[in-house]
mmCIF file with all atom_site columns, C-alpha atoms in Angstrom:
data_model
loop_
_atom_site.group_PDB
_atom_site.id
_atom_site.type_symbol
_atom_site.label_atom_id
_atom_site.label_alt_id
_atom_site.label_comp_id
_atom_site.label_asym_id
_atom_site.label_entity_id
_atom_site.label_seq_id
_atom_site.pdbx_PDB_ins_code
_atom_site.Cartn_x
_atom_site.Cartn_y
_atom_site.Cartn_z
_atom_site.occupancy
_atom_site.B_iso_or_equiv
_atom_site.pdbx_formal_charge
_atom_site.auth_seq_id
_atom_site.auth_comp_id
_atom_site.auth_asym_id
_atom_site.auth_atom_id
_atom_site.pdbx_PDB_model_num
ATOM 1   C CA . UNK A 1 1   ? 157.082 54.943 56.949 1.00 95.00 ? 1   UNK A CA 1
ATOM 2   C CA . UNK A 1 2   ? 155.423 52.735 59.863 1.00 94.00 ? 2   UNK A CA 1
ATOM 3   C CA . UNK A 1 3   ? 154.506 53.952 63.511 1.00 95.00 ? 3   UNK A CA 1
ATOM 4   C CA . UNK A 1 4   ? 157.822 52.248 65.117 1.00 92.00 ? 4   UNK A CA 1
ATOM 5   C CA . UNK A 1 5   ? 159.820 54.618 61.934 1.00 92.00 ? 5   UNK A CA 1
ATOM 6   C CA . UNK A 1 6   ? 158.218 57.690 63.419 1.00 93.00 ? 6   UNK A CA 1
ATOM 7   C CA . UNK A 1 7   ? 158.852 57.254 66.907 1.00 94.00 ? 7   UNK A CA 1
ATOM 8   C CA . UNK A 1 8   ? 162.509 56.367 65.899 1.00 92.00 ? 8   UNK A CA 1
ATOM 9   C CA . UNK A 1 9   ? 162.717 59.635 64.762 1.00 89.00 ? 9   UNK A CA 1
ATOM 10  C CA . UNK A 1 10  ? 162.331 61.072 67.982 1.00 91.00 ? 10  UNK A CA 1
ATOM 11  C CA . UNK A 1 11  ? 163.360 59.032 70.462 1.00 92.00 ? 11  UNK A CA 1
ATOM 12  C CA . UNK A 1 12  ? 165.149 55.559 70.720 1.00 91.00 ? 12  UNK A CA 1
ATOM 13  C CA . UNK A 1 13  ? 165.683 53.560 73.719 1.00 92.00 ? 13  UNK A CA 1
ATOM 14  C CA . UNK A 1 14  ? 169.528 53.489 74.767 1.00 91.00 ? 14  UNK A CA 1
ATOM 15  C CA . UNK A 1 15  ? 169.181 49.806 75.144 1.00 89.00 ? 15  UNK A CA 1
ATOM 16  C CA . UNK A 1 16  ? 168.254 49.348 71.431 1.00 90.00 ? 16  UNK A CA 1
ATOM 17  C CA . UNK A 1 17  ? 170.760 52.053 70.245 1.00 93.00 ? 17  UNK A CA 1
ATOM 18  C CA . UNK A 1 18  ? 173.720 49.958 72.024 1.00 93.00 ? 18  UNK A CA 1
ATOM 19  C CA . UNK A 1 19  ? 172.444 46.667 70.502 1.00 92.00 ? 19  UNK A CA 1
ATOM 20  C CA . UNK A 1 20  ? 172.597 48.401 67.104 1.00 93.00 ? 20  UNK A CA 1
ATOM 21  C CA . UNK A 1 21  ? 175.918 49.572 67.836 1.00 95.00 ? 21  UNK A CA 1
ATOM 22  C CA . UNK A 1 22  ? 177.463 46.607 69.154 1.00 96.00 ? 22  UNK A CA 1
ATOM 23  C CA . UNK A 1 23  ? 176.262 45.143 65.698 1.00 95.00 ? 23  UNK A CA 1
ATOM 24  C CA . UNK A 1 24  ? 177.871 47.517 63.759 1.00 96.00 ? 24  UNK A CA 1
ATOM 25  C CA . UNK A 1 25  ? 181.001 47.236 65.630 1.00 97.00 ? 25  UNK A CA 1
ATOM 26  C CA . UNK A 1 26  ? 180.873 43.553 64.571 1.00 97.00 ? 26  UNK A CA 1
ATOM 27  C CA . UNK A 1 27  ? 180.369 44.068 61.133 1.00 97.00 ? 27  UNK A CA 1
ATOM 28  C CA . UNK A 1 28  ? 183.117 46.948 60.902 1.00 97.00 ? 28  UNK A CA 1
ATOM 29  C CA . UNK A 1 29  ? 185.375 44.273 62.535 1.00 98.00 ? 29  UNK A CA 1
ATOM 30  C CA . UNK A 1 30  ? 184.425 41.398 60.112 1.00 97.00 ? 30  UNK A CA 1
ATOM 31  C CA . UNK A 1 31  ? 184.887 44.474 57.410 1.00 97.00 ? 31  UNK A CA 1
ATOM 32  C CA . UNK A 1 32  ? 188.586 44.590 58.899 1.00 97.00 ? 32  UNK A CA 1
ATOM 33  C CA . UNK A 1 33  ? 189.235 41.008 59.435 1.00 96.00 ? 33  UNK A CA 1
ATOM 34  C CA . UNK A 1 34  ? 190.160 41.858 63.218 1.00 96.00 ? 34  UNK A CA 1
ATOM 35  C CA . UNK A 1 35  ? 188.618 41.157 66.095 1.00 97.00 ? 35  UNK A CA 1
ATOM 36  C CA . UNK A 1 36  ? 186.297 43.613 67.490 1.00 98.00 ? 36  UNK A CA 1
ATOM 37  C CA . UNK A 1 37  ? 186.533 45.627 70.903 1.00 97.00 ? 37  UNK A CA 1
ATOM 38  C CA . UNK A 1 38  ? 185.301 44.633 74.287 1.00 96.00 ? 38  UNK A CA 1
ATOM 39  C CA . UNK A 1 39  ? 182.509 46.608 74.805 1.00 96.00 ? 39  UNK A CA 1
ATOM 40  C CA . UNK A 1 40  ? 180.768 44.706 77.853 1.00 95.00 ? 40  UNK A CA 1
ATOM 41  C CA . UNK A 1 41  ? 179.655 46.581 80.745 1.00 95.00 ? 41  UNK A CA 1
ATOM 42  C CA . UNK A 1 42  ? 180.421 50.073 78.923 1.00 96.00 ? 42  UNK A CA 1
ATOM 43  C CA . UNK A 1 43  ? 177.814 52.694 78.499 1.00 95.00 ? 43  UNK A CA 1
ATOM 44  C CA . UNK A 1 44  ? 176.369 53.756 75.244 1.00 94.00 ? 44  UNK A CA 1
ATOM 45  C CA . UNK A 1 45  ? 178.848 56.657 75.054 1.00 95.00 ? 45  UNK A CA 1
ATOM 46  C CA . UNK A 1 46  ? 181.849 54.521 76.026 1.00 97.00 ? 46  UNK A CA 1
ATOM 47  C CA . UNK A 1 47  ? 180.608 52.082 72.938 1.00 96.00 ? 47  UNK A CA 1
ATOM 48  C CA . UNK A 1 48  ? 180.664 54.813 70.904 1.00 96.00 ? 48  UNK A CA 1
ATOM 49  C CA . UNK A 1 49  ? 184.027 56.238 71.696 1.00 97.00 ? 49  UNK A CA 1
ATOM 50  C CA . UNK A 1 50  ? 185.375 52.375 71.597 1.00 97.00 ? 50  UNK A CA 1
ATOM 51  C CA . UNK A 1 51  ? 183.624 52.377 67.857 1.00 97.00 ? 51  UNK A CA 1
ATOM 52  C CA . UNK A 1 52  ? 185.593 55.695 66.766 1.00 96.00 ? 52  UNK A CA 1
ATOM 53  C CA . UNK A 1 53  ? 188.964 54.387 68.239 1.00 97.00 ? 53  UNK A CA 1
ATOM 54  C CA . UNK A 1 54  ? 188.298 50.953 66.706 1.00 98.00 ? 54  UNK A CA 1
ATOM 55  C CA . UNK A 1 55  ? 187.827 51.956 63.391 1.00 97.00 ? 55  UNK A CA 1
ATOM 56  C CA . UNK A 1 56  ? 190.145 54.608 63.467 1.00 97.00 ? 56  UNK A CA 1
ATOM 57  C CA . UNK A 1 57  ? 193.007 52.270 64.734 1.00 97.00 ? 57  UNK A CA 1
ATOM 58  C CA . UNK A 1 58  ? 191.956 49.387 62.143 1.00 97.00 ? 58  UNK A CA 1
ATOM 59  C CA . UNK A 1 59  ? 191.907 51.945 59.063 1.00 96.00 ? 59  UNK A CA 1
ATOM 60  C CA . UNK A 1 60  ? 195.157 53.351 59.962 1.00 96.00 ? 60  UNK A CA 1
ATOM 61  C CA . UNK A 1 61  ? 196.507 49.630 60.250 1.00 96.00 ? 61  UNK A CA 1
ATOM 62  C CA . UNK A 1 62  ? 195.298 48.678 56.826 1.00 95.00 ? 62  UNK A CA 1
ATOM 63  C CA . UNK A 1 63  ? 196.905 51.618 55.133 1.00 94.00 ? 63  UNK A CA 1
ATOM 64  C CA . UNK A 1 64  ? 199.866 50.954 57.113 1.00 94.00 ? 64  UNK A CA 1
ATOM 65  C CA . UNK A 1 65  ? 200.398 47.261 55.990 1.00 92.00 ? 65  UNK A CA 1
ATOM 66  C CA . UNK A 1 66  ? 199.427 48.339 52.787 1.00 90.00 ? 66  UNK A CA 1
ATOM 67  C CA . UNK A 1 67  ? 196.289 46.359 52.924 1.00 86.00 ? 67  UNK A CA 1
ATOM 68  C CA . UNK A 1 68  ? 193.880 46.045 50.234 1.00 93.00 ? 68  UNK A CA 1
ATOM 69  C CA . UNK A 1 69  ? 192.048 49.257 51.249 1.00 94.00 ? 69  UNK A CA 1
ATOM 70  C CA . UNK A 1 70  ? 189.660 48.844 47.954 1.00 95.00 ? 70  UNK A CA 1
ATOM 71  C CA . UNK A 1 71  ? 188.399 45.617 49.731 1.00 96.00 ? 71  UNK A CA 1
ATOM 72  C CA . UNK A 1 72  ? 188.232 46.716 52.876 1.00 96.00 ? 72  UNK A CA 1
ATOM 73  C CA . UNK A 1 73  ? 186.062 49.580 51.458 1.00 96.00 ? 73  UNK A CA 1
ATOM 74  C CA . UNK A 1 74  ? 183.796 47.041 49.569 1.00 97.00 ? 74  UNK A CA 1
ATOM 75  C CA . UNK A 1 75  ? 183.180 44.996 52.917 1.00 97.00 ? 75  UNK A CA 1
ATOM 76  C CA . UNK A 1 76  ? 182.393 48.141 54.767 1.00 97.00 ? 76  UNK A CA 1
ATOM 77  C CA . UNK A 1 77  ? 179.963 49.099 52.135 1.00 96.00 ? 77  UNK A CA 1
ATOM 78  C CA . UNK A 1 78  ? 178.400 45.997 51.638 1.00 97.00 ? 78  UNK A CA 1
ATOM 79  C CA . UNK A 1 79  ? 177.637 45.637 55.813 1.00 96.00 ? 79  UNK A CA 1
ATOM 80  C CA . UNK A 1 80  ? 176.356 48.873 56.000 1.00 93.00 ? 80  UNK A CA 1
ATOM 81  C CA . UNK A 1 81  ? 174.021 48.666 52.953 1.00 94.00 ? 81  UNK A CA 1
ATOM 82  C CA . UNK A 1 82  ? 172.714 45.555 54.707 1.00 95.00 ? 82  UNK A CA 1
ATOM 83  C CA . UNK A 1 83  ? 172.210 46.872 57.908 1.00 94.00 ? 83  UNK A CA 1
ATOM 84  C CA . UNK A 1 84  ? 170.597 50.026 56.095 1.00 92.00 ? 84  UNK A CA 1
ATOM 85  C CA . UNK A 1 85  ? 168.366 47.553 53.944 1.00 94.00 ? 85  UNK A CA 1
ATOM 86  C CA . UNK A 1 86  ? 167.255 45.843 57.344 1.00 94.00 ? 86  UNK A CA 1
ATOM 87  C CA . UNK A 1 87  ? 166.450 49.043 58.973 1.00 93.00 ? 87  UNK A CA 1
ATOM 88  C CA . UNK A 1 88  ? 164.309 50.205 55.955 1.00 93.00 ? 88  UNK A CA 1
ATOM 89  C CA . UNK A 1 89  ? 162.392 47.171 56.207 1.00 95.00 ? 89  UNK A CA 1
ATOM 90  C CA . UNK A 1 90  ? 161.821 47.486 59.910 1.00 94.00 ? 90  UNK A CA 1
ATOM 91  C CA . UNK A 1 91  ? 160.734 51.146 59.435 1.00 94.00 ? 91  UNK A CA 1
ATOM 92  C CA . UNK A 1 92  ? 158.797 50.705 56.392 1.00 96.00 ? 92  UNK A CA 1
ATOM 93  C CA . UNK A 1 93  ? 160.755 53.654 55.003 1.00 95.00 ? 93  UNK A CA 1
ATOM 94  C CA . UNK A 1 94  ? 159.388 54.018 51.311 1.00 94.00 ? 94  UNK A CA 1
ATOM 95  C CA . UNK A 1 95  ? 159.943 57.433 50.150 1.00 93.00 ? 95  UNK A CA 1
ATOM 96  C CA . UNK A 1 96  ? 163.215 59.831 49.753 1.00 90.00 ? 96  UNK A CA 1
ATOM 97  C CA . UNK A 1 97  ? 161.778 62.116 52.018 1.00 90.00 ? 97  UNK A CA 1
ATOM 98  C CA . UNK A 1 98  ? 161.591 59.365 54.720 1.00 92.00 ? 98  UNK A CA 1
ATOM 99  C CA . UNK A 1 99  ? 164.805 57.733 53.615 1.00 90.00 ? 99  UNK A CA 1
ATOM 100 C CA . UNK A 1 100 ? 166.837 61.160 54.537 1.00 90.00 ? 100 UNK A CA 1
ATOM 101 C CA . UNK A 1 101 ? 164.642 61.618 57.837 1.00 90.00 ? 101 UNK A CA 1
ATOM 102 C CA . UNK A 1 102 ? 165.332 58.535 59.544 1.00 90.00 ? 102 UNK A CA 1
ATOM 103 C CA . UNK A 1 103 ? 168.755 58.316 58.172 1.00 89.00 ? 103 UNK A CA 1
ATOM 104 C CA . UNK A 1 104 ? 169.670 61.834 59.663 1.00 89.00 ? 104 UNK A CA 1
ATOM 105 C CA . UNK A 1 105 ? 168.199 60.422 63.114 1.00 90.00 ? 105 UNK A CA 1
ATOM 106 C CA . UNK A 1 106 ? 170.523 57.056 62.822 1.00 90.00 ? 106 UNK A CA 1
ATOM 107 C CA . UNK A 1 107 ? 173.575 59.287 61.907 1.00 89.00 ? 107 UNK A CA 1
ATOM 108 C CA . UNK A 1 108 ? 172.783 61.738 64.684 1.00 90.00 ? 108 UNK A CA 1
ATOM 109 C CA . UNK A 1 109 ? 172.598 58.607 67.263 1.00 90.00 ? 109 UNK A CA 1
ATOM 110 C CA . UNK A 1 110 ? 176.110 57.839 66.042 1.00 90.00 ? 110 UNK A CA 1
ATOM 111 C CA . UNK A 1 111 ? 177.188 61.539 66.809 1.00 88.00 ? 111 UNK A CA 1
ATOM 112 C CA . UNK A 1 112 ? 177.797 61.933 63.011 1.00 89.00 ? 112 UNK A CA 1
ATOM 113 C CA . UNK A 1 113 ? 176.746 65.083 61.317 1.00 88.00 ? 113 UNK A CA 1
ATOM 114 C CA . UNK A 1 114 ? 174.494 64.154 57.803 1.00 84.00 ? 114 UNK A CA 1
ATOM 115 C CA . UNK A 1 115 ? 172.641 66.129 55.521 1.00 84.00 ? 115 UNK A CA 1
ATOM 116 C CA . UNK A 1 116 ? 170.749 65.363 52.704 1.00 80.00 ? 116 UNK A CA 1
ATOM 117 C CA . UNK A 1 117 ? 167.746 66.093 50.278 1.00 78.00 ? 117 UNK A CA 1
ATOM 118 C CA . UNK A 1 118 ? 164.950 63.972 48.981 1.00 74.00 ? 118 UNK A CA 1
ATOM 119 C CA . UNK A 1 119 ? 166.938 63.784 45.380 1.00 80.00 ? 119 UNK A CA 1
ATOM 120 C CA . UNK A 1 120 ? 169.707 61.844 47.524 1.00 77.00 ? 120 UNK A CA 1
ATOM 121 C CA . UNK A 1 121 ? 172.323 64.396 47.347 1.00 79.00 ? 121 UNK A CA 1
ATOM 122 C CA . UNK A 1 122 ? 174.525 63.652 50.885 1.00 82.00 ? 122 UNK A CA 1
ATOM 123 C CA . UNK A 1 123 ? 176.826 66.137 52.303 1.00 71.00 ? 123 UNK A CA 1
#
């Protein structure tokens, strides 16, 4: 892992967290084929809440209208995979231990409990 990745394990400026969360929101909206929520002028914490409400509402709507849940899952996975791939390149993550370390930190930023081991087991 490069120096940027090591620093990110301890500290990520709010502006960078907000930028990446905004990107995640747009990717999620694309996956759900709907408009993303307007987060302009909102704090990072407010953006996190908007993201949680948005994804819950969008998923509920897909299920309620009997949309193609599998297609949505595939799009969500593909977008998340590419975002993770780009972060892996940015931080020069190479080993399974580094993957788990940076993954835990990134999920913590999103207020998502993440536990995993170097074998790739995630709980």
